[in-house]
Coordinates of C-alpha atoms in Angstrom, one line a residue:
Chain K
D1 CA 45.9 117.9 79.6
T2 CA 45.3 119.1 82.9
A3 CA 44.3 116.2 85.3
V4 CA 42.7 118.1 88.2
S5 CA 41.0 121.2 86.8
Q6 CA 39.1 123.6 88.8
T7 CA 36.6 126.4 87.4
P8 CA 36.7 129.2 88.0
K9 CA 40.4 130.3 88.9
Y10 CA 39.2 133.3 90.4
L11 CA 35.7 134.3 91.9
V12 CA 35.0 138.0 93.0
T13 CA 31.7 138.5 94.6
Q14 CA 29.6 140.4 97.1
M15 CA 28.6 139.3 100.8
G16 CA 25.4 137.4 100.8
N17 CA 25.7 135.7 97.4
D18 CA 25.7 132.0 96.2
K19 CA 28.4 130.7 94.4
S20 CA 29.8 127.3 93.2
I21 CA 33.1 125.7 92.2
K22 CA 33.5 123.0 90.1
C23 CA 36.3 120.4 89.9
E24 CA 36.8 117.3 87.7
Q25 CA 39.9 114.9 87.4
N26 CA 40.6 112.6 84.4
L27 CA 43.1 110.6 86.4
G28 CA 40.3 107.7 86.9
H29 CA 40.5 108.2 90.7
D30 CA 37.9 107.4 93.1
T31 CA 38.7 110.0 95.8
M32 CA 38.2 113.8 95.7
Y33 CA 38.6 116.3 98.2
W34 CA 37.9 119.8 98.8
Y35 CA 40.9 122.0 100.9
K36 CA 40.7 125.7 102.0
Q37 CA 44.1 127.7 102.2
D38 CA 43.9 130.8 104.4
S39 CA 45.8 133.9 104.1
K40 CA 48.7 132.2 106.0
K41 CA 49.0 129.3 103.6
F42 CA 47.4 126.7 106.1
L43 CA 45.8 124.1 104.4
K44 CA 42.6 122.5 106.0
I45 CA 40.6 119.6 104.7
M46 CA 36.8 120.5 104.2
F47 CA 35.1 117.4 102.5
S48 CA 36.1 114.2 101.0
Y49 CA 34.1 112.0 98.9
N50 CA 35.1 108.0 98.1
N51 CA 33.0 107.0 94.8
K52 CA 30.4 109.6 95.4
E53 CA 30.1 108.8 99.4
L54 CA 30.8 111.3 101.8
I55 CA 33.9 109.9 103.8
I56 CA 35.3 113.5 105.6
N57 CA 33.0 116.3 106.8
E58 CA 35.2 118.5 108.7
T59 CA 33.5 121.1 111.0
V60 CA 32.4 123.5 108.2
P61 CA 29.5 125.9 108.3
N62 CA 26.3 124.1 106.6
R63 CA 26.5 127.2 104.2
F64 CA 29.1 124.8 102.3
S65 CA 27.6 122.0 100.3
P66 CA 29.8 119.6 98.5
K67 CA 28.0 117.4 95.6
S68 CA 29.7 114.7 93.6
P69 CA 27.5 113.6 90.7
D70 CA 30.0 111.0 89.9
K71 CA 33.7 109.9 91.0
A72 CA 35.4 112.3 88.4
H73 CA 33.7 115.4 89.5
L74 CA 33.2 117.2 92.9
N75 CA 31.5 120.4 93.1
L76 CA 31.4 123.0 96.0
H77 CA 28.5 125.5 96.5
I78 CA 28.5 128.1 99.1
N79 CA 25.4 129.9 100.3
S80 CA 25.4 133.5 101.8
L81 CA 28.9 134.3 101.2
E82 CA 30.8 135.9 104.2
L83 CA 34.1 138.0 104.5
G84 CA 35.7 134.9 106.1
D85 CA 35.0 132.7 103.2
S86 CA 37.9 134.5 101.3
A87 CA 40.5 131.9 100.5
V88 CA 42.0 129.9 97.8
Y89 CA 40.1 126.5 97.6
F90 CA 41.9 123.3 96.4
C91 CA 40.4 120.3 94.8
A92 CA 42.4 117.1 95.1
S93 CA 42.0 113.8 94.0
S94 CA 43.6 110.2 94.9
Q95 CA 43.2 106.6 94.0
G96 CA 41.9 105.0 97.2
R97 CA 40.5 106.7 100.3
I98 CA 43.3 105.9 102.6
A99 CA 45.5 108.9 103.6
K100 CA 48.9 107.4 102.6
N101 CA 47.7 107.5 98.9
I102 CA 49.3 110.5 96.9
Q103 CA 47.2 113.4 96.5
Y104 CA 46.9 115.3 93.3
F105 CA 45.8 119.2 93.4
G106 CA 44.2 121.5 91.1
A107 CA 45.5 124.9 90.6
G108 CA 43.0 126.5 93.0
T109 CA 40.1 128.9 92.9
R110 CA 40.9 132.2 94.6
L111 CA 37.7 133.3 96.0
S112 CA 37.5 137.1 97.3
V113 CA 34.5 138.2 99.1
L114 CA 33.7 142.1 99.3
Chain E
S1 CA 45.3 121.7 117.1
Q2 CA 47.9 121.2 114.0
Q3 CA 49.4 117.8 113.5
G4 CA 52.3 119.1 111.5
E5 CA 54.5 122.2 112.1
E6 CA 57.2 122.9 109.7
D7 CA 60.3 125.3 110.6
P8 CA 61.7 127.3 109.6
Q9 CA 58.6 129.5 108.1
A10 CA 61.0 131.1 106.0
L11 CA 64.1 130.1 104.4
S12 CA 66.4 132.4 102.1
I13 CA 69.5 130.8 100.1
Q14 CA 72.2 131.4 97.4
E15 CA 71.6 129.0 94.5
G16 CA 73.7 126.1 94.8
E17 CA 73.7 125.7 98.7
N18 CA 71.5 123.2 100.4
A19 CA 68.0 123.8 102.1
T20 CA 67.0 121.8 104.9
M21 CA 63.2 122.1 106.3
N22 CA 61.9 120.5 109.2
C23 CA 58.6 119.2 110.4
S24 CA 57.4 118.2 113.5
Y25 CA 54.0 116.3 114.4
K26 CA 52.3 115.2 117.6
T27 CA 50.6 111.8 117.1
S28 CA 51.8 108.4 115.9
I29 CA 51.6 108.4 111.9
N30 CA 51.7 105.7 109.4
N31 CA 53.1 107.9 106.6
L32 CA 54.7 111.3 106.1
Q33 CA 54.6 113.2 102.8
W34 CA 56.3 116.2 101.6
Y35 CA 54.8 118.6 99.1
R36 CA 55.6 121.6 97.2
Q37 CA 53.3 124.6 96.3
N38 CA 55.0 127.1 93.8
S39 CA 53.2 130.9 94.1
G40 CA 49.6 130.9 92.6
R41 CA 49.5 127.0 92.1
G42 CA 48.2 123.8 93.6
L43 CA 50.3 121.5 95.7
V44 CA 52.5 118.6 93.8
H45 CA 53.8 115.6 95.9
L46 CA 57.4 115.1 96.1
I47 CA 58.2 112.1 98.4
L48 CA 56.5 109.9 100.7
I49 CA 58.0 108.2 103.7
R50 CA 56.4 105.4 105.7
S51 CA 56.9 105.2 109.4
N52 CA 59.2 102.1 109.3
E53 CA 61.6 104.2 107.1
R54 CA 64.7 106.2 108.6
E55 CA 65.4 107.7 105.1
K56 CA 64.4 108.2 101.4
H57 CA 66.2 109.7 98.5
S58 CA 64.6 111.2 95.2
G59 CA 66.7 113.3 93.1
R60 CA 68.2 116.0 94.8
L61 CA 65.8 115.4 97.7
R62 CA 66.5 113.5 100.8
V63 CA 63.8 113.0 103.3
T64 CA 64.4 111.8 107.0
L65 CA 61.8 110.2 109.6
D66 CA 62.6 110.0 113.3
T67 CA 59.6 108.3 114.7
S68 CA 61.1 108.7 118.6
K69 CA 61.1 112.5 117.9
K70 CA 58.2 112.8 116.0
S71 CA 59.9 114.7 113.5
S72 CA 60.7 114.8 109.5
S73 CA 63.3 116.8 107.4
L74 CA 63.7 117.5 103.8
L75 CA 66.9 118.1 102.4
I76 CA 67.0 119.9 99.1
T77 CA 70.9 119.5 97.8
A78 CA 72.4 121.9 95.1
S79 CA 69.5 124.4 95.1
R80 CA 68.1 126.1 92.2
A81 CA 66.0 129.1 91.5
A82 CA 63.2 126.9 90.5
D83 CA 63.2 125.3 93.9
T84 CA 61.7 128.6 95.1
A85 CA 58.2 127.4 96.7
S86 CA 56.4 126.6 99.7
Y87 CA 57.0 123.1 101.1
F88 CA 54.5 121.5 103.3
C89 CA 54.6 118.2 105.1
A90 CA 51.4 116.0 105.4
T91 CA 50.8 113.1 108.0
D92 CA 48.1 110.6 108.3
I93 CA 47.5 109.6 111.8
S94 CA 47.7 105.8 112.3
G95 CA 44.8 103.8 113.4
A96 CA 41.8 102.5 111.5
G97 CA 40.2 104.5 109.0
S98 CA 42.8 107.1 108.8
Y99 CA 41.2 108.7 105.5
Q100 CA 42.8 112.6 106.0
L101 CA 46.1 114.0 105.6
T102 CA 46.9 116.7 107.8
F103 CA 49.3 119.6 106.5
G104 CA 51.6 121.8 108.4
K105 CA 51.9 125.8 107.5
G106 CA 54.7 125.4 105.3
T107 CA 58.4 126.5 104.6
K108 CA 58.7 129.4 102.3
L109 CA 61.9 128.9 100.4
S110 CA 63.4 131.5 98.3
V111 CA 66.7 130.5 96.4
I112 CA 68.4 133.5 95.1
P113 CA 70.1 133.3 91.7

């Protein structure tokens, strides 16, 4: 029974397309995150929501738009995909909004933009 | 700029040996966490050490923290092939409203059977 699940696991698409990645957690947590991991394994925070409220919004192109319909779900929509968007995107969740809390990660979505 | 930096970037050892990875950071922190990432998987939390702690153990893992040097180390004793993974340190910067973890680039550990 997966705690943090992301779909799809792999996403291959053409430049200029719009795509979405979905994330769901069944841990009862109130905070969720999106991270981007580049080819050099550098993991960078993109967004965080606490109880559907956006609390972290790092310098990310506005082509990226997160949406949290409820505290168990956090989706990521990307418009006009570019080559540089190719990366692995991880969803994570934690109980509480402060950074000391342990984060639980999904398995990642590998996005390839051709 | 990056908060946490691990070294070495890559480490290869024989099964049964100990593995030591280091993490340095730039600003004062509340806590430091270590995570493991197996190939093609998400990160898994290993251990958290608070800024007022100097050493912490969990099974074969030993973490130290030296706030004066702004550094931490992760020691895995009696390594196993299953320990092969990338290891990341993550810090949360002290101060009010610290909501995010900043991850380093990781150390890729290979344990040869």
